[in-house]
Tab-separated table of C-alpha atoms in Angstrom:
chain	number	residue	atom	x	y	z
A	91	MET	CA	158.082	96.703	220.121
A	92	ARG	CA	157.496	100.455	220.161
A	93	LYS	CA	159.933	102.608	218.234
A	94	ASP	CA	161.150	104.307	221.415
A	95	ASP	CA	162.010	100.865	222.875
A	96	LEU	CA	164.508	100.090	220.099
A	97	CYS	CA	168.046	100.080	221.372
A	98	ILE	CA	171.485	98.642	220.970
A	99	THR	CA	173.323	96.915	223.789
A	100	VAL	CA	176.921	98.102	223.742
A	101	PRO	CA	179.367	95.319	224.735
A	102	THR	CA	180.681	96.127	228.199
A	103	PHE	CA	184.345	95.847	227.245
A	104	PHE	CA	183.845	98.482	224.481
A	105	ARG	CA	183.090	101.099	227.136
A	106	CYS	CA	185.746	103.160	228.874
A	107	PRO	CA	185.619	102.404	232.638
A	108	ILE	CA	185.927	106.147	233.323
A	109	SER	CA	183.531	107.806	230.856
A	110	LEU	CA	181.370	104.708	230.160
A	111	ASP	CA	181.357	105.817	226.505
A	112	VAL	CA	182.449	103.613	223.607
A	113	MET	CA	186.229	103.970	223.361
A	114	LYS	CA	187.667	105.812	220.368
A	115	SER	CA	191.332	105.173	221.123
A	116	PRO	CA	191.668	102.294	223.613
A	117	VAL	CA	194.975	102.105	225.495
A	118	SER	CA	196.075	99.735	228.261
A	119	LEU	CA	197.961	100.630	231.448
A	120	CYS	CA	200.564	98.440	233.132
A	121	THR	CA	197.744	96.997	235.282
A	122	GLY	CA	196.179	95.468	232.160
A	123	VAL	CA	193.035	97.635	232.309
A	124	THR	CA	192.044	99.408	229.083
A	125	TYR	CA	190.698	102.985	228.923
A	126	ASP	CA	189.920	105.554	226.270
A	127	ARG	CA	193.110	107.588	225.783
A	128	ALA	CA	191.466	110.968	226.418
A	129	SER	CA	189.810	109.823	229.665
A	130	ILE	CA	192.875	108.212	231.233
A	131	GLN	CA	195.072	111.131	230.158
A	132	ARG	CA	192.756	113.547	232.001
A	133	TRP	CA	192.906	111.263	235.065
A	134	LEU	CA	196.707	111.219	235.095
A	135	ASP	CA	196.996	114.941	234.296
A	136	GLY	CA	194.929	115.545	237.427
A	137	GLY	CA	197.856	114.289	239.510
A	138	ASN	CA	196.582	110.744	240.085
A	139	ASN	CA	199.063	107.864	240.125
A	140	THR	CA	196.640	104.956	240.431
A	141	CYS	CA	194.630	102.798	238.045
A	142	PRO	CA	191.016	104.139	238.346
A	143	ALA	CA	189.400	100.696	238.019
A	144	THR	CA	191.630	98.796	240.481
A	145	MET	CA	193.145	101.684	242.512
A	146	GLN	CA	196.542	99.989	242.220
A	147	ILE	CA	199.555	102.312	242.312
A	148	LEU	CA	200.974	102.536	238.793
A	149	GLN	CA	204.553	101.309	238.403
A	150	ASN	CA	204.712	103.461	235.255
A	151	LYS	CA	202.306	105.672	233.315
A	152	ASP	CA	203.008	104.336	229.837
A	153	PHE	CA	200.157	103.575	227.439
A	154	ILE	CA	200.006	100.552	225.153
A	155	PRO	CA	197.510	100.970	222.278
A	156	ASN	CA	195.004	98.109	222.266
A	157	ARG	CA	194.860	97.597	218.486
A	158	THR	CA	192.809	94.415	218.683
A	159	LEU	CA	190.071	96.047	220.736
A	160	GLN	CA	190.098	99.151	218.538
A	161	ARG	CA	189.575	96.986	215.461
A	162	LEU	CA	186.718	95.095	217.149
A	163	ILE	CA	185.031	98.399	218.036
A	164	GLU	CA	185.409	99.618	214.445
A	165	ILE	CA	183.879	96.407	213.057
A	166	TRP	CA	181.008	96.624	215.534
A	167	SER	CA	180.378	100.319	214.780
A	168	ASP	CA	180.304	99.638	211.032
A	169	SER	CA	177.811	96.837	211.624
A	170	VAL	CA	175.607	99.151	213.696
A	171	ARG	CA	175.565	101.795	210.951
A	172	ARG	CA	174.827	99.235	208.240
A	173	ARG	CA	171.782	98.033	210.143
A	174	GLY	CA	170.458	101.592	210.194
A	175	CYS	CA	170.300	101.696	213.969
A	176	ILE	CA	170.766	104.812	216.009
A	177	GLU	CA	173.950	106.515	214.795
A	178	SER	CA	175.533	107.023	218.164
A	179	ALA	CA	174.821	103.443	219.261
A	180	GLU	CA	174.134	104.864	222.706
A	181	LEU	CA	170.968	105.205	224.759
A	182	ALA	CA	169.970	108.046	226.984
A	183	ALA	CA	170.164	106.702	230.508
A	184	PRO	CA	166.715	105.739	231.848
A	185	THR	CA	165.446	107.876	234.706
A	186	LYS	CA	164.824	106.495	238.176
A	187	ASP	CA	161.073	106.810	237.593
A	188	GLU	CA	161.384	104.730	234.412
A	189	ILE	CA	163.388	102.102	236.275
A	190	ALA	CA	160.836	102.023	239.101
A	191	ASP	CA	158.154	101.373	236.486
A	192	ALA	CA	160.334	98.663	234.905
A	193	ILE	CA	160.725	96.952	238.284
A	194	ASP	CA	156.963	97.008	238.753
A	195	ARG	CA	156.589	95.386	235.331
A	196	VAL	CA	158.953	92.595	236.381
A	197	LYS	CA	156.765	91.958	239.437
A	198	ILE	CA	153.585	91.918	237.365
A	199	GLU	CA	155.042	89.688	234.642
A	200	LYS	CA	156.831	87.449	237.123
A	201	GLU	CA	154.959	84.319	236.131
A	202	LYS	CA	155.345	84.909	232.390
A	203	ARG	CA	159.156	84.851	232.575
A	204	ASP	CA	159.422	87.053	229.487
A	205	ASP	CA	161.004	89.961	231.334
A	206	ARG	CA	164.607	89.590	230.160
A	207	GLU	CA	164.439	92.810	228.124
A	208	ILE	CA	163.246	94.711	231.181
A	209	LEU	CA	166.100	93.316	233.277
A	210	SER	CA	168.573	94.189	230.523
A	211	LYS	CA	167.324	97.782	230.674
A	212	ILE	CA	167.770	97.784	234.462
A	213	LEU	CA	171.290	96.349	234.039
A	214	ARG	CA	172.207	99.206	231.674
A	215	PHE	CA	170.856	101.633	234.263
A	216	ALA	CA	173.030	100.028	236.967
A	217	ARG	CA	176.130	100.364	234.797
A	218	GLU	CA	175.622	104.082	234.306
A	219	SER	CA	176.613	105.338	237.753
A	220	ASP	CA	177.330	104.583	241.375
A	221	ASP	CA	174.230	106.539	242.353
A	222	ASN	CA	172.070	104.267	240.188
A	223	ARG	CA	173.502	101.181	241.880
A	224	VAL	CA	172.755	102.652	245.308
A	225	PHE	CA	169.174	103.324	244.143
A	226	LEU	CA	168.637	99.727	243.027
A	227	ALA	CA	170.287	98.169	246.085
A	228	GLY	CA	168.093	100.312	248.328
A	229	LYS	CA	164.927	98.820	246.877
A	230	ASP	CA	164.687	95.827	249.173
A	231	ASP	CA	161.741	94.313	247.324
A	232	PHE	CA	163.740	94.439	244.075
A	233	VAL	CA	166.781	92.668	245.553
A	234	ARG	CA	164.518	89.963	246.955
A	235	LEU	CA	162.798	89.659	243.567
A	236	LEU	CA	166.144	89.085	241.838
A	237	VAL	CA	167.093	86.465	244.422
A	238	ASP	CA	163.764	84.699	243.832
A	239	LEU	CA	164.375	84.702	240.069
A	240	ILE	CA	167.603	82.731	240.561
A	241	SER	CA	165.512	79.794	241.789
A	242	GLN	CA	163.988	79.504	238.308
A	243	LEU	CA	167.198	78.348	236.555
A	244	ASP	CA	166.631	75.535	234.073
A	245	PHE	CA	169.713	73.354	234.623
A	246	LYS	CA	168.981	71.323	231.485
A	247	ALA	CA	168.584	74.302	229.140
A	248	THR	CA	170.857	77.213	230.038
A	249	SER	CA	169.814	79.130	226.916
A	250	SER	CA	166.081	78.841	227.639
A	251	PRO	CA	164.123	82.076	228.333
A	252	LYS	CA	163.934	81.227	232.047
A	253	SER	CA	167.668	80.651	232.311
A	254	LEU	CA	168.499	83.845	230.422
A	255	VAL	CA	166.357	85.793	232.882
A	256	VAL	CA	168.300	84.185	235.751
A	257	GLN	CA	171.591	85.221	234.148
A	258	GLU	CA	170.439	88.850	233.919
A	259	ALA	CA	169.345	88.717	237.562
A	260	VAL	CA	172.796	87.427	238.596
A	261	ARG	CA	174.512	90.180	236.598
A	262	ILE	CA	172.431	92.888	238.265
A	263	LEU	CA	173.010	91.471	241.762
A	264	SER	CA	176.741	91.283	241.108
A	265	MET	CA	176.727	94.877	239.841
A	266	ILE	CA	174.947	96.291	242.919
A	267	ARG	CA	176.244	93.895	245.599
A	268	SER	CA	178.663	96.336	247.226
A	269	LYS	CA	175.777	98.769	247.775
A	270	ILE	CA	173.609	96.265	249.663
A	271	SER	CA	173.612	97.480	253.259
A	272	ASP	CA	172.771	94.242	255.092
A	273	ARG	CA	175.308	91.813	253.673
A	274	ARG	CA	174.539	89.017	256.128
A	275	ARG	CA	170.804	89.141	255.406
A	276	PHE	CA	171.500	89.070	251.671
A	277	SER	CA	173.825	86.097	252.194
A	278	ASN	CA	171.118	84.241	254.089
A	279	LEU	CA	168.647	84.892	251.252
A	280	LEU	CA	170.960	83.345	248.663
A	281	LEU	CA	172.047	80.464	250.883
A	282	ASN	CA	168.509	79.436	251.791
A	283	ASN	CA	168.586	75.682	251.215
A	284	VAL	CA	164.834	75.492	250.616
A	285	ARG	CA	165.248	76.743	247.044
A	286	ASP	CA	169.011	76.168	246.741
A	287	ARG	CA	169.950	79.329	244.872
A	288	LEU	CA	173.599	78.641	245.680
A	289	THR	CA	173.523	75.578	243.428
A	290	ALA	CA	172.220	77.745	240.586
A	291	ILE	CA	175.011	80.337	240.995
A	292	VAL	CA	177.711	77.654	241.162
A	293	PHE	CA	176.231	75.965	238.082
A	294	LEU	CA	176.336	79.255	236.143
A	295	PHE	CA	179.941	79.795	237.241
A	296	LYS	CA	180.878	76.363	235.899
A	297	THR	CA	178.978	76.691	232.605
A	298	GLY	CA	178.762	80.409	231.807
A	299	ASN	CA	180.929	82.674	229.673
A	300	VAL	CA	183.797	84.706	231.126
A	301	GLU	CA	181.656	87.716	232.030
A	302	LEU	CA	179.073	85.560	233.795
A	303	LYS	CA	181.804	83.625	235.631
A	304	ILE	CA	183.209	86.909	236.943
A	305	ASP	CA	179.763	88.002	238.146
A	306	CYS	CA	179.115	84.647	239.857
A	307	ALA	CA	182.531	84.641	241.540
A	308	GLY	CA	181.866	88.177	242.796
A	309	LEU	CA	178.538	87.119	244.293
A	310	LEU	CA	180.045	84.035	245.928
A	311	GLU	CA	182.797	86.156	247.467
A	312	PHE	CA	180.253	88.693	248.751
A	313	ILE	CA	178.008	86.139	250.482
A	314	ALA	CA	180.937	84.354	252.209
A	315	VAL	CA	180.407	86.296	255.431
A	316	ASP	CA	181.123	83.705	258.146
A	317	ALA	CA	182.402	80.162	258.695
A	318	VAL	CA	179.040	78.576	257.930
A	319	SER	CA	178.569	80.388	254.612
A	320	LYS	CA	182.194	79.777	253.592
A	321	LEU	CA	181.823	76.043	254.175
A	322	LEU	CA	178.485	75.906	252.331
A	323	ILE	CA	180.047	77.561	249.302
A	324	ALA	CA	183.329	75.621	249.363
A	325	ASP	CA	181.535	72.287	249.729
A	326	LYS	CA	179.508	72.732	246.543
A	327	GLU	CA	180.572	69.968	244.193
A	328	GLY	CA	183.048	71.049	241.552
A	329	LEU	CA	183.335	74.693	242.655
A	330	VAL	CA	186.898	74.579	244.014
A	331	THR	CA	188.055	72.680	240.922
A	332	GLU	CA	186.421	75.253	238.640
A	333	LEU	CA	187.901	78.162	240.609
A	334	MET	CA	191.348	76.630	240.245
A	335	LYS	CA	190.849	76.162	236.502
A	336	SER	CA	189.992	79.850	236.338
A	337	ILE	CA	193.398	80.925	237.682
A	338	SER	CA	195.389	79.202	234.952
A	339	ARG	CA	197.624	81.359	232.768
A	340	ASP	CA	195.246	80.868	229.827
A	341	SER	CA	192.349	82.514	231.654
A	342	ASN	CA	191.040	86.040	231.271
A	343	SER	CA	192.935	88.422	233.615
A	344	SER	CA	189.743	89.736	235.238
A	345	LEU	CA	188.517	86.178	235.778
A	346	ILE	CA	191.828	85.238	237.424
A	347	GLU	CA	191.421	88.120	239.896
A	348	SER	CA	187.779	87.281	240.616
A	349	ALA	CA	188.564	83.596	241.175
A	350	LEU	CA	191.467	84.445	243.500
A	351	SER	CA	189.259	86.831	245.487
A	352	CYS	CA	186.619	84.121	245.840
A	353	LEU	CA	189.220	81.574	246.983
A	354	ILE	CA	190.503	84.032	249.584
A	355	ALA	CA	186.957	84.679	250.817
A	356	ILE	CA	186.151	81.003	251.418
A	357	SER	CA	189.569	79.788	252.599
A	358	SER	CA	189.590	80.699	256.298
A	359	PRO	CA	187.929	77.521	257.718
A	360	LYS	CA	190.564	74.832	258.314
A	361	ARG	CA	188.581	72.210	256.384
A	362	VAL	CA	188.587	74.428	253.319
A	363	LYS	CA	192.308	75.148	253.675
A	364	LEU	CA	193.118	71.452	253.775
A	365	ASN	CA	190.963	70.817	250.713
A	366	LEU	CA	192.695	73.609	248.780
A	367	ILE	CA	196.077	72.183	249.740
A	368	ARG	CA	195.040	68.682	248.611
A	369	GLU	CA	193.907	70.172	245.303
A	370	LYS	CA	197.468	71.514	244.827
A	371	LEU	CA	196.459	75.173	244.960
A	372	ILE	CA	199.900	76.177	246.276
A	373	GLY	CA	201.543	74.881	243.110
A	374	ASP	CA	199.063	76.761	240.909
A	375	VAL	CA	199.564	79.968	242.881
A	376	THR	CA	203.350	79.622	242.562
A	377	LYS	CA	203.009	79.305	238.774
A	378	LEU	CA	200.886	82.454	238.688
A	379	LEU	CA	203.455	84.388	240.719
A	380	LYS	CA	206.277	83.283	238.409
A	381	ASP	CA	204.430	84.091	235.169
A	382	PRO	CA	205.102	87.716	234.111
A	383	THR	CA	202.079	87.668	231.772
A	384	THR	CA	199.608	87.078	234.609
A	385	SER	CA	201.287	88.415	237.755
A	386	SER	CA	199.890	91.956	237.883
A	387	VAL	CA	200.103	93.847	241.170
A	388	SER	CA	196.587	92.793	242.153
A	389	VAL	CA	197.128	89.131	241.199
A	390	THR	CA	200.438	89.079	243.085
A	391	GLU	CA	198.810	90.496	246.227
A	392	LYS	CA	195.994	87.954	246.102
A	393	CYS	CA	198.349	85.003	245.492
A	394	LEU	CA	200.510	85.996	248.446
A	395	LYS	CA	197.430	86.468	250.618
A	396	LEU	CA	196.342	82.900	249.787
A	397	LEU	CA	199.791	81.556	250.657
A	398	GLU	CA	199.671	83.488	253.937
A	399	THR	CA	196.336	81.846	254.760
A	400	LEU	CA	197.465	78.328	253.834
A	401	ALA	CA	200.735	78.735	255.768
A	402	SER	CA	198.705	78.669	258.988
A	403	THR	CA	198.370	74.871	258.635
A	404	LYS	CA	201.065	72.231	258.970
A	405	GLU	CA	200.092	70.752	255.594
A	406	GLY	CA	200.299	74.155	253.953
A	407	ARG	CA	203.743	74.875	255.329
A	408	SER	CA	204.924	71.473	254.159
A	409	GLU	CA	203.752	72.235	250.602
A	410	ILE	CA	205.170	75.762	250.640
A	411	CYS	CA	208.587	74.447	251.754
A	412	GLY	CA	208.412	71.296	249.633
A	413	GLY	CA	210.413	70.241	246.621
A	414	ASP	CA	213.359	72.515	245.987
A	415	GLY	CA	211.705	75.418	247.793
A	416	GLU	CA	210.471	76.983	244.545
A	417	CYS	CA	207.408	78.495	246.210
A	418	LEU	CA	209.439	80.232	248.939
A	419	LYS	CA	212.059	81.433	246.469
A	420	THR	CA	209.257	82.992	244.431
A	421	VAL	CA	207.857	84.666	247.555
A	422	VAL	CA	211.290	86.137	248.312
A	423	LYS	CA	211.386	87.648	244.804
A	424	LYS	CA	208.096	89.433	245.549
A	425	LEU	CA	209.318	90.964	248.813
A	426	MET	CA	210.124	94.292	247.184
A	427	LYS	CA	209.024	96.503	244.283
A	428	VAL	CA	205.446	95.197	244.007
A	429	SER	CA	203.262	96.971	246.582
A	430	THR	CA	202.999	97.558	250.306
A	431	ALA	CA	200.290	94.902	250.600
A	432	ALA	CA	202.336	92.347	248.635
A	433	THR	CA	205.347	92.976	250.868
A	434	GLU	CA	203.275	92.500	254.026
A	435	HIS	CA	201.794	89.218	252.784
A	436	ALA	CA	205.192	87.934	251.624
A	437	VAL	CA	206.874	88.824	254.924
A	438	THR	CA	204.068	87.103	256.840
A	439	VAL	CA	204.534	83.913	254.799
A	440	LEU	CA	208.284	83.901	255.476
A	441	TRP	CA	207.773	84.749	259.165
A	442	SER	CA	205.220	81.942	259.555
A	443	VAL	CA	207.373	79.175	258.082
A	444	SER	CA	210.806	80.422	259.188
A	445	TYR	CA	210.277	82.006	262.598
A	446	LEU	CA	206.952	80.859	264.003
A	447	PHE	CA	207.312	77.199	263.009
A	448	LYS	CA	211.063	77.127	262.169
A	449	GLU	CA	210.824	74.891	259.118
A	450	GLU	CA	214.428	73.939	258.285
A	451	LYS	CA	213.743	73.706	254.546
A	452	ALA	CA	212.337	77.232	254.637
A	453	LEU	CA	215.535	78.663	256.091
A	454	GLU	CA	217.601	77.001	253.373
A	455	ALA	CA	215.297	78.180	250.578
A	456	VAL	CA	215.180	81.792	251.809
A	457	THR	CA	218.948	81.896	252.240
A	458	SER	CA	219.619	80.507	248.753
A	459	ALA	CA	217.258	83.115	247.237
A	460	ASN	CA	219.224	85.982	248.835
A	461	GLY	CA	216.346	86.540	251.226
A	462	VAL	CA	218.492	87.741	254.130
A	463	THR	CA	219.787	90.689	252.115
A	464	LYS	CA	216.234	91.674	251.203
A	465	ILE	CA	215.147	91.400	254.834
A	466	LEU	CA	217.957	93.790	255.804
A	467	LEU	CA	216.954	96.235	253.065
A	468	LEU	CA	213.310	96.122	254.110
A	469	LEU	CA	214.264	96.838	257.714
A	470	GLN	CA	215.801	100.092	256.511
A	471	SER	CA	212.645	101.042	254.602
A	472	ASN	CA	209.515	102.799	255.811
A	473	CYS	CA	207.588	99.614	256.630
A	474	SER	CA	204.769	99.245	259.144
A	475	PRO	CA	205.508	98.406	262.806
A	476	ALA	CA	203.981	94.929	262.395
A	477	VAL	CA	206.166	94.148	259.368
A	478	ARG	CA	209.218	95.551	261.147
A	479	ARG	CA	208.648	93.211	264.109
A	480	MET	CA	208.376	90.195	261.810
A	481	LEU	CA	211.518	91.222	259.912
A	482	THR	CA	213.400	91.583	263.199
A	483	ASP	CA	212.242	88.097	264.241
A	484	LEU	CA	213.368	86.684	260.880
A	485	LEU	CA	216.767	88.340	261.147
A	486	LYS	CA	217.268	86.779	264.577
A	487	VAL	CA	216.462	83.320	263.210
A	488	PHE	CA	218.989	83.652	260.395
A	489	LYS	CA	221.578	85.126	262.743
A	490	ASP	CA	221.202	82.110	265.037
A	491	LEU	CA	221.406	79.832	261.990
A	492	PHE	CA	224.687	81.359	260.815
A	493	LEU	CA	226.168	81.374	264.325
A	494	GLY	CA	225.191	77.702	264.693
A	495	LYS	CA	226.958	76.827	261.461
A	496	GLU	CA	230.090	78.703	262.546
A	497	GLY	CA	230.066	76.858	265.880
A	498	LYS	CA	229.944	73.507	264.110
A	499	LEU	CA	232.898	74.534	261.976
């Protein structure tokens, strides 16, 4: 290796999402995302009230020092210095011309399968900026090359050189996916049954580390563009089970969000909904909503969106209203003080089971959770016309319920 090729790969979670530099004083916001103190302070001082990484509205602007991460960065930095590597542990970002040359090298060395280092360099380039990701996604021959590489996964040896190359290809595709202009064409490339790349991505999601799982889930979500693709993905053996494992309270917070997003993306076909209901997804989602350690704003919104989707089936409504109504009571608790999106999803769930399908158990559960009072308060708030109509419908149902009870008395 030439001297100018020597480099250090900085762990992704050591970098500040804003500056992309190694964090000196990592602090976490209420959303759970960690930033370097100086970078996030400049963001907030600029009048912003959102989390830069997730764009969620901040409930408060307090910082919590991430001592564990700071200690890990210090240990890593000391190790870098002891090895006599470059003092800054940072690389100058490769130029677009250098990356174009690197891509050509991947094409030339395609049959050798020893191009992991080149792909790692391209991955670092992609992480540097949005403009770099647009550049890579615009090179159609490069995207197709990465898709072709996925077909080379060695299912029996995930740490083999071939498999490691596939993992780098998946990471790059996940990084640039939102910049790919023709999403449907890209989906068709990955779902081509001739070489079954989908099986490879699902396998990596089931067997990979947290970071790789997040990248695979992101790709699966992105290629779920229509009913056919959603069914192809959802029907892959073991995927739904693995996605549900990934939303347990013991999982990484970013993985929970990625898994929920993937479940939302594939859940619209009725067959998939029924499968998710049989797998007891509603119970798992309810646990997530009730757990204060996992129910961030984003997680709450996604959980409620899933419940809204599943409530469109008779089986889903039965599960949502089942037992002692714990799921519905939890939904009522999320009606206010989370976010506009969470409120809309929660209201839609209640409207579906209480007004549209008039489930008797739903009415009892909502009433016992003080839901009527919250509906009245929401009606007085600045909610959207669609939400206001649903709230008005709900109020009518409960009014009729109370009048009916008085008549019986």
